[in-house]
Short mmCIF file of N, CA, C and O in Angstrom, two decimals:
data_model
loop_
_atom_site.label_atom_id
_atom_site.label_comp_id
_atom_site.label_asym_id
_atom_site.label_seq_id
_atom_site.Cartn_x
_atom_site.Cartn_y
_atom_site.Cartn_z
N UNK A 315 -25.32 -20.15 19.68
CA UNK A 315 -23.98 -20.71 19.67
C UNK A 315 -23.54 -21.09 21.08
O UNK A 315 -22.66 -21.94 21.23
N UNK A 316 -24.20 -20.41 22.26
CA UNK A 316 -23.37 -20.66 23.16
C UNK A 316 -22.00 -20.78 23.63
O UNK A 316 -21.16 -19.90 23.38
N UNK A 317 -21.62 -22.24 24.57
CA UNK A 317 -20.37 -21.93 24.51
C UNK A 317 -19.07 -21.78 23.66
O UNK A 317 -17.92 -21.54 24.03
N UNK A 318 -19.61 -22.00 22.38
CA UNK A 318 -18.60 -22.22 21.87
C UNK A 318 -18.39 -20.34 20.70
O UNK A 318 -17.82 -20.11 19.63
N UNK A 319 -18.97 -19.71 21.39
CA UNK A 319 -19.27 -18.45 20.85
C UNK A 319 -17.10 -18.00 21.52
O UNK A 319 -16.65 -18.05 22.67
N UNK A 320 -16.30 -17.62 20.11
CA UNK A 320 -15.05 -17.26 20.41
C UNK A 320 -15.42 -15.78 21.93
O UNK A 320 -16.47 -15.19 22.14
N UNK A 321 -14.05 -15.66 22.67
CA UNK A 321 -13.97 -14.80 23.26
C UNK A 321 -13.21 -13.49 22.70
O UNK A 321 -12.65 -12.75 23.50
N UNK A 322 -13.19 -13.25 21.52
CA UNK A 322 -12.61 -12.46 20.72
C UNK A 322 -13.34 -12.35 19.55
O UNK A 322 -13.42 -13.31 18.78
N UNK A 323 -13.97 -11.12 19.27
CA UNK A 323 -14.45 -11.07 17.94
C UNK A 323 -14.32 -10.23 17.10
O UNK A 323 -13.73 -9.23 17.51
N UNK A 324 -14.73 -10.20 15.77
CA UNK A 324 -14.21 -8.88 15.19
C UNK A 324 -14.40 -9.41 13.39
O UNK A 324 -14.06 -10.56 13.11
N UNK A 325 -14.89 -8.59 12.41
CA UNK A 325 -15.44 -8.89 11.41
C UNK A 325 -14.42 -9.10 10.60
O UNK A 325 -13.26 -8.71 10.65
N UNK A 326 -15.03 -9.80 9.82
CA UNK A 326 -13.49 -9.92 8.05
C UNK A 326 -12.91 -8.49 7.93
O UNK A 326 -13.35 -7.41 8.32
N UNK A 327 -11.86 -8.82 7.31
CA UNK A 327 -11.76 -7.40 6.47
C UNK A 327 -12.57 -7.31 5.07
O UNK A 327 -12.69 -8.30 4.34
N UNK A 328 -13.01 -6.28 4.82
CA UNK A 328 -13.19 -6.11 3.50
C UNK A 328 -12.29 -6.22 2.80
O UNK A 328 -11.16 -6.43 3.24
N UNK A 329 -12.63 -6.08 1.23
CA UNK A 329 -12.02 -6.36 0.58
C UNK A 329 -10.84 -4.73 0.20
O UNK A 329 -11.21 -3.61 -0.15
N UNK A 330 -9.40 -5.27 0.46
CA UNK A 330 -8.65 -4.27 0.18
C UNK A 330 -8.65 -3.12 -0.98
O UNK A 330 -8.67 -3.29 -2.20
N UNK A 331 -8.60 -1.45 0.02
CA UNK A 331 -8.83 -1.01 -1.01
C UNK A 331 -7.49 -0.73 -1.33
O UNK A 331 -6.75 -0.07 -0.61
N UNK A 332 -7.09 -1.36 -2.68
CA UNK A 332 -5.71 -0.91 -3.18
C UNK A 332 -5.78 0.52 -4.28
O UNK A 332 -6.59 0.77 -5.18
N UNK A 333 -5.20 0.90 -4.04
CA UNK A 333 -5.43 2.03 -4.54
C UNK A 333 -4.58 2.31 -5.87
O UNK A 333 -4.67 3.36 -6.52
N UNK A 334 -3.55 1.00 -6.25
CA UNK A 334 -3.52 1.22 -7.64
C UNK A 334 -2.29 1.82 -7.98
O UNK A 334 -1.44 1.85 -7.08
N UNK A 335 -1.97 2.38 -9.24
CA UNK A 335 -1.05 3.26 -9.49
C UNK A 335 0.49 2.24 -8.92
O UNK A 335 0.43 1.02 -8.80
N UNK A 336 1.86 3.15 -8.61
CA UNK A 336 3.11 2.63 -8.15
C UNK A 336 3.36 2.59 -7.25
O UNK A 336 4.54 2.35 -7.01
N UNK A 337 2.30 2.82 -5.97
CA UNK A 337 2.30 3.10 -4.66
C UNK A 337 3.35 2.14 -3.64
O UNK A 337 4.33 2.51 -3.01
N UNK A 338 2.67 0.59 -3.75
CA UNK A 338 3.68 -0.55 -3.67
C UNK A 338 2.59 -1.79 -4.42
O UNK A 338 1.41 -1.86 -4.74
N UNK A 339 3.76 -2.65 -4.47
CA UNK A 339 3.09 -4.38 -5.15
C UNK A 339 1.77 -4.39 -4.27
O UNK A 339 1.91 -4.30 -3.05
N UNK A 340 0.43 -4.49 -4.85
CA UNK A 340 -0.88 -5.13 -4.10
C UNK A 340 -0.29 -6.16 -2.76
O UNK A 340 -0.55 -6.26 -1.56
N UNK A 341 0.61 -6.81 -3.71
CA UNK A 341 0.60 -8.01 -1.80
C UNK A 341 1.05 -7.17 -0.36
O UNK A 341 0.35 -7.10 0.65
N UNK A 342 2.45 -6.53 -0.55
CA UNK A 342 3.12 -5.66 0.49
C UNK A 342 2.01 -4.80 0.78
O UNK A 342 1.62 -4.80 1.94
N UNK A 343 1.33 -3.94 -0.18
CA UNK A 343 0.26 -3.04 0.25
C UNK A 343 -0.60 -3.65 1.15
O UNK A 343 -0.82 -3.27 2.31
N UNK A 344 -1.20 -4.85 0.43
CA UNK A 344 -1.90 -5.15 1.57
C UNK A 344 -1.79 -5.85 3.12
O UNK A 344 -2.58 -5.91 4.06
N UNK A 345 -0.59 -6.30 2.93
CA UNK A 345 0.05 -6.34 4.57
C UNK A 345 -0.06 -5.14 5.15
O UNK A 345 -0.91 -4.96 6.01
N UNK A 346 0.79 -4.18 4.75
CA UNK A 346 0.63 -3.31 5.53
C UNK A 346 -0.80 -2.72 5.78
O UNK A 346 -0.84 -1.94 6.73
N UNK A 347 -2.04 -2.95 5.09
CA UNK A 347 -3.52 -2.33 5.40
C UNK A 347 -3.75 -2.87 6.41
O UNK A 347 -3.92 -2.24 7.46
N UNK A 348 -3.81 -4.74 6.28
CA UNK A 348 -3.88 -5.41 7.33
C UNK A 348 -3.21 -5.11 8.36
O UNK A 348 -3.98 -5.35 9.29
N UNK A 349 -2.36 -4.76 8.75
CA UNK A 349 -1.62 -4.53 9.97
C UNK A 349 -1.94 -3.20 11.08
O UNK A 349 -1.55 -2.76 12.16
N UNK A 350 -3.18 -2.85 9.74
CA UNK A 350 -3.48 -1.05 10.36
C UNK A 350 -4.80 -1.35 10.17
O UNK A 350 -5.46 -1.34 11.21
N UNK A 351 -5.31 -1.56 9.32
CA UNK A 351 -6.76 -2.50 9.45
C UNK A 351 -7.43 -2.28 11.23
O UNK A 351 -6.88 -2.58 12.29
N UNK A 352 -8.69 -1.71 11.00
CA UNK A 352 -9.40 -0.63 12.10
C UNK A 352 -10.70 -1.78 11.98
O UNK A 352 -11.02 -2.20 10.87
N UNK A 353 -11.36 -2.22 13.15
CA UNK A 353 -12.63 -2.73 13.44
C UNK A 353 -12.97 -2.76 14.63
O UNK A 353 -12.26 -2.72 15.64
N UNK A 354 -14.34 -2.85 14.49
CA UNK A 354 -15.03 -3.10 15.63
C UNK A 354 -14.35 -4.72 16.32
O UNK A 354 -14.36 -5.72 15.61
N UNK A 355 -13.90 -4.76 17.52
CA UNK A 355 -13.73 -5.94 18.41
C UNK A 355 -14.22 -6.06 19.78
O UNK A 355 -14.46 -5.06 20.45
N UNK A 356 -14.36 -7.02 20.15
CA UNK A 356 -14.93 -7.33 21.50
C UNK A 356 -14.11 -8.65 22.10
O UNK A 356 -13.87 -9.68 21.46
N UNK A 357 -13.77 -8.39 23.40
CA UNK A 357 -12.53 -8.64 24.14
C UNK A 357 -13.45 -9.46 25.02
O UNK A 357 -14.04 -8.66 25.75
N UNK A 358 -13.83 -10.72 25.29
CA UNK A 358 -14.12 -10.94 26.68
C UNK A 358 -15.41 -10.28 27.09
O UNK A 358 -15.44 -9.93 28.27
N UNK A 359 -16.66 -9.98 26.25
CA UNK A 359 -17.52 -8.85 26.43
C UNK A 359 -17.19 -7.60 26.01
O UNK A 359 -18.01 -6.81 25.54
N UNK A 360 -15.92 -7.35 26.17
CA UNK A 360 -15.54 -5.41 26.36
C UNK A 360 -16.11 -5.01 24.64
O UNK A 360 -16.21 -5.98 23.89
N UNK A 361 -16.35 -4.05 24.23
CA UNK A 361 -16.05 -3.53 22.97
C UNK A 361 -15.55 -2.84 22.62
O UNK A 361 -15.95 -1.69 22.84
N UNK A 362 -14.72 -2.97 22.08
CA UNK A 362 -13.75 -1.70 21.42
C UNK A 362 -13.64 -1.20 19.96
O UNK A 362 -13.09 -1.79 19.04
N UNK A 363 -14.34 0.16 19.91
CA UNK A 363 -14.80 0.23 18.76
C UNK A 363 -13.97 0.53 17.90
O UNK A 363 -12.83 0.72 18.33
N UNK A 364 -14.16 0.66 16.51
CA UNK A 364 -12.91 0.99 15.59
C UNK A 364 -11.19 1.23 16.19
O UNK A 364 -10.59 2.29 16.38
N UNK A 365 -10.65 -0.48 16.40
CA UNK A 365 -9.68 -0.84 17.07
C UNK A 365 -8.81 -0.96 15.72
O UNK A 365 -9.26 -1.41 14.67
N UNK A 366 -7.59 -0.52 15.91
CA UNK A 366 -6.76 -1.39 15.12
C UNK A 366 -6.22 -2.90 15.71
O UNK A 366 -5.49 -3.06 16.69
N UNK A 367 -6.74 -3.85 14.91
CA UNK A 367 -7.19 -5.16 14.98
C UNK A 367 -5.62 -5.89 15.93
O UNK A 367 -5.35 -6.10 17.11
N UNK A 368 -4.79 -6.09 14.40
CA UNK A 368 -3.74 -6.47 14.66
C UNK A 368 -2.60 -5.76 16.25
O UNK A 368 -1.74 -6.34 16.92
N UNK A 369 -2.97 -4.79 16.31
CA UNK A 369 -1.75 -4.24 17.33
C UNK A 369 -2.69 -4.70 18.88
O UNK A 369 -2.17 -4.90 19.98
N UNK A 370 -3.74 -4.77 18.65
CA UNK A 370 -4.66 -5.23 19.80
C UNK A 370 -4.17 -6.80 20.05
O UNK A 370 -3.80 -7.21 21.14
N UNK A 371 -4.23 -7.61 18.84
CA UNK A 371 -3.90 -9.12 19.06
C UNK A 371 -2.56 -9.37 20.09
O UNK A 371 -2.31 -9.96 21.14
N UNK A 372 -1.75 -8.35 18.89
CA UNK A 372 -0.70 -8.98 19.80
C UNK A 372 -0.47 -8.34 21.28
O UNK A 372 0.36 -8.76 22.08
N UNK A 373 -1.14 -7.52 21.45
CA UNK A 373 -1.63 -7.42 23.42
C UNK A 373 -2.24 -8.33 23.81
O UNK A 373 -1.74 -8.90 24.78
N UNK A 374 -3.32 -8.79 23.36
CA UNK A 374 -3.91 -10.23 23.81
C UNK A 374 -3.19 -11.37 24.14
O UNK A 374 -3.36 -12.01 25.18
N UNK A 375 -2.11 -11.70 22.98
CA UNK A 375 -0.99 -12.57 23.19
C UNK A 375 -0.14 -12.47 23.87
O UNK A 375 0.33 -13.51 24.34
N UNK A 376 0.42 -11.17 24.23
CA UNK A 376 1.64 -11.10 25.56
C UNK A 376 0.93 -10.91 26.41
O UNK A 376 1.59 -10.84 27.45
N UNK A 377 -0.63 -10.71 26.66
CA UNK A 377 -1.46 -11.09 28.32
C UNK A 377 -2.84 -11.59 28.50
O UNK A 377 -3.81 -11.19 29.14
N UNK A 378 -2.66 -12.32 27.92
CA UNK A 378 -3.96 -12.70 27.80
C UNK A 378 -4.56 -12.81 29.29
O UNK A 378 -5.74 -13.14 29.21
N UNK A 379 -4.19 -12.66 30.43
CA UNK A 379 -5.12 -12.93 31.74
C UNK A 379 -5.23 -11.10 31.22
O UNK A 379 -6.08 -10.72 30.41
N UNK A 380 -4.46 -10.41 31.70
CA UNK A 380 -4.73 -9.18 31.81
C UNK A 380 -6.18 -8.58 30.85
O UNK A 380 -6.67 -7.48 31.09
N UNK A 381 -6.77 -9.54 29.74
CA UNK A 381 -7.68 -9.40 29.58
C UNK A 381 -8.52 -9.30 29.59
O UNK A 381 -9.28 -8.44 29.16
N UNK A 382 -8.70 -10.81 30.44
CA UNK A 382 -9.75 -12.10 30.85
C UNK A 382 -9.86 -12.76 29.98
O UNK A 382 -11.01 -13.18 29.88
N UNK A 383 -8.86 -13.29 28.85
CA UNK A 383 -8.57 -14.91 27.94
C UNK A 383 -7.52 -15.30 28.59
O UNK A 383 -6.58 -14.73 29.14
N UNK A 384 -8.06 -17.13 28.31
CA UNK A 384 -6.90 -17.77 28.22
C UNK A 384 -6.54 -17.42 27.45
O UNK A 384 -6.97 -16.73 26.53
N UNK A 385 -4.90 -18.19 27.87
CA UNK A 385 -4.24 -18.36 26.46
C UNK A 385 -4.28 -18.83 24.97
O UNK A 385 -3.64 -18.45 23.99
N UNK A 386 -5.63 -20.18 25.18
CA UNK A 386 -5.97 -20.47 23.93
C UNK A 386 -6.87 -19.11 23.21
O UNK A 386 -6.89 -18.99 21.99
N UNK A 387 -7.34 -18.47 23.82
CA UNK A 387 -8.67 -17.39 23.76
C UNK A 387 -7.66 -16.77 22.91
O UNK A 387 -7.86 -16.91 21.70
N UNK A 388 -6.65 -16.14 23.27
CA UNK A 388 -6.25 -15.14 22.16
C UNK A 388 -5.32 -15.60 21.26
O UNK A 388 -4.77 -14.87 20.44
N UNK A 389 -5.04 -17.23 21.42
CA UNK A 389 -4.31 -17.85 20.20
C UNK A 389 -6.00 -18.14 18.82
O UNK A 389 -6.09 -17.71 17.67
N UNK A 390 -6.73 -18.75 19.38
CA UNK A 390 -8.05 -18.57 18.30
C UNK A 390 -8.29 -17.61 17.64
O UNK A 390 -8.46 -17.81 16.44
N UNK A 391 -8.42 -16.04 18.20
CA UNK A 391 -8.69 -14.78 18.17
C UNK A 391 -7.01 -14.53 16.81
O UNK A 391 -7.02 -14.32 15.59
N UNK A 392 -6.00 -14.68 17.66
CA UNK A 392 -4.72 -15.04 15.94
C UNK A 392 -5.22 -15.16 15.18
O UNK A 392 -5.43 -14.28 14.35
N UNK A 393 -5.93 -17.20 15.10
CA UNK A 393 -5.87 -17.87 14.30
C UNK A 393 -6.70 -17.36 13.55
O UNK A 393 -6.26 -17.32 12.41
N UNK A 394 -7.86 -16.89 13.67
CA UNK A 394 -9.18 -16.08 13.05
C UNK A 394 -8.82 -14.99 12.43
O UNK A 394 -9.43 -14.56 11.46
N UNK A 395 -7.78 -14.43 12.95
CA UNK A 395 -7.21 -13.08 12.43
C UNK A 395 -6.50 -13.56 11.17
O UNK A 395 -6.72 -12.99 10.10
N UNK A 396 -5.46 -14.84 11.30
CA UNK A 396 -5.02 -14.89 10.04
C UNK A 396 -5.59 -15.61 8.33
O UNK A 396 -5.27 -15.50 7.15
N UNK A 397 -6.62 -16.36 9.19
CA UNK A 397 -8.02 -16.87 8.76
C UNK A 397 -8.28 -15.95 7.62
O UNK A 397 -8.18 -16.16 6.41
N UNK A 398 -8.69 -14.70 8.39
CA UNK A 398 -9.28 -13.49 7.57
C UNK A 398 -8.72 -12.97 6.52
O UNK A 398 -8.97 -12.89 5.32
N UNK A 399 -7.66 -12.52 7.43
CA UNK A 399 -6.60 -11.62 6.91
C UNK A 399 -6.33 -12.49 5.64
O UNK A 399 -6.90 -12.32 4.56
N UNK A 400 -5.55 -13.28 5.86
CA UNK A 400 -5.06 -14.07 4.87
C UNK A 400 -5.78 -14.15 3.97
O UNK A 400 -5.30 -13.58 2.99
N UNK A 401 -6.73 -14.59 3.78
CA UNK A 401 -7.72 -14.94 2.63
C UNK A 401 -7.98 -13.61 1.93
O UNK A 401 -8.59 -13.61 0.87
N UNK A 402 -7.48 -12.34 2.56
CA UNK A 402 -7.97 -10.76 2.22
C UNK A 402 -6.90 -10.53 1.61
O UNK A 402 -6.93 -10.08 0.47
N UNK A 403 -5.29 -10.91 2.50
CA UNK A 403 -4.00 -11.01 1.41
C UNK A 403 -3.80 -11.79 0.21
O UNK A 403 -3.42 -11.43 -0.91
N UNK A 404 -4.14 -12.95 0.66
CA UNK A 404 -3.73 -13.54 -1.01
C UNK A 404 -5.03 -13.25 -2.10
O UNK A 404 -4.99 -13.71 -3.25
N UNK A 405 -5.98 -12.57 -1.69
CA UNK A 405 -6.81 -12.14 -2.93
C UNK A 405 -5.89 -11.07 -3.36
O UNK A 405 -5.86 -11.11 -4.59
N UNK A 406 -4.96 -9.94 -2.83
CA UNK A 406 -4.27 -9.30 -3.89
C UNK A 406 -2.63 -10.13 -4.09
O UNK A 406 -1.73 -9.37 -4.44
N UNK A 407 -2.37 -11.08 -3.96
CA UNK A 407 -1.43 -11.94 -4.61
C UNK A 407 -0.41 -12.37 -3.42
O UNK A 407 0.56 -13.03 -3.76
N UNK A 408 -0.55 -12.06 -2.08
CA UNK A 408 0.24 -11.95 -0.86
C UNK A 408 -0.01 -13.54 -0.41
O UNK A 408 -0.64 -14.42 -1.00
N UNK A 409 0.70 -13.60 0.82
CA UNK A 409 0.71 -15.28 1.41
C UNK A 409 0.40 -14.80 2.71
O UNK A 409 0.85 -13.78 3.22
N UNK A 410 -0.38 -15.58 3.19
CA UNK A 410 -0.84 -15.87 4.40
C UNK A 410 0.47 -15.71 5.39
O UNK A 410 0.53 -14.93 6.34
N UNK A 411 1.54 -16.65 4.97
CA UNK A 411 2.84 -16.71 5.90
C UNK A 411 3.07 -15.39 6.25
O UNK A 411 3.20 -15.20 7.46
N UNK A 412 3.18 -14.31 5.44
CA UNK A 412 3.79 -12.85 5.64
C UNK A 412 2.90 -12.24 7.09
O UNK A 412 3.30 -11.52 8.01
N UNK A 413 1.61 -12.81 6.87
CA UNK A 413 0.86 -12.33 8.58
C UNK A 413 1.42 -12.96 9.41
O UNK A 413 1.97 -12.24 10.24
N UNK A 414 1.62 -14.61 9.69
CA UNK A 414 1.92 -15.48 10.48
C UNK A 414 3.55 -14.63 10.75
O UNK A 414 3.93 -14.17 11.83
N UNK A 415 4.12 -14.61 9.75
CA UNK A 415 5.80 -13.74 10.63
C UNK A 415 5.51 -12.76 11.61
O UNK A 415 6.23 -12.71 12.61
N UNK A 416 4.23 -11.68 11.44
CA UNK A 416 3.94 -10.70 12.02
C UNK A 416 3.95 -11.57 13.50
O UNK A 416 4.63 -10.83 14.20
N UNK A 417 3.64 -12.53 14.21
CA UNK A 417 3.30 -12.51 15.11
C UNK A 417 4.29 -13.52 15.95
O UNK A 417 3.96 -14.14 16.95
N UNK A 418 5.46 -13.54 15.36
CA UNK A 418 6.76 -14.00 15.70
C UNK A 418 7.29 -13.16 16.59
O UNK A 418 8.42 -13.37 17.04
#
């Protein structure tokens, strides 16, 4: 891949485990998994192992030098996030938008 290998990486989520029962609606549930949602990421080289994904992004986004990304670096690293995410939310009935507010 070379250069075009992202400076942010970090795997799909699996598929949500909802756990069912009255706990909350599958969609809200799964925002909130996503938002706590734990993986392996790599920063610029660094690795950081079983990270919670999302609370890392948005450090990337309020510094991205303090990282070593540009600014596009950790807007891609978002966009990939909601990429994922999203496609992991609306399989239990959620909207993509509800991540995108997260990062308002």
């Amino acid at each position: 891949m070379g250069m075009s290998d992202p400076a942010v990486t970090f795997p799909a989520p699996a598929r949500i485990p909802y756990p069912g029962g009255c706990v909350l609606e599958p969609g809200p549930y799964a925002l909130d998994y996503l938002l706590k949602w734990r993986a392996d990421v790599t920063v610029a080289g660094t690795h950081h192992p079983d990270t919670p994904v999302y609370p890392l992004l948005r450090a990337l986004l309020a510094d991205p030098a303090a990282h070593g990304l540009s600014r596009a670096d950790a807007e891609a690293a978002r966009d990939r996030f909601l990429d994922l995410a999203g496609q992991a939310l609306s399989a239990e009935g959620g909207q993509r938008a509800w991540l995108e507010r997260e990062f308002r």
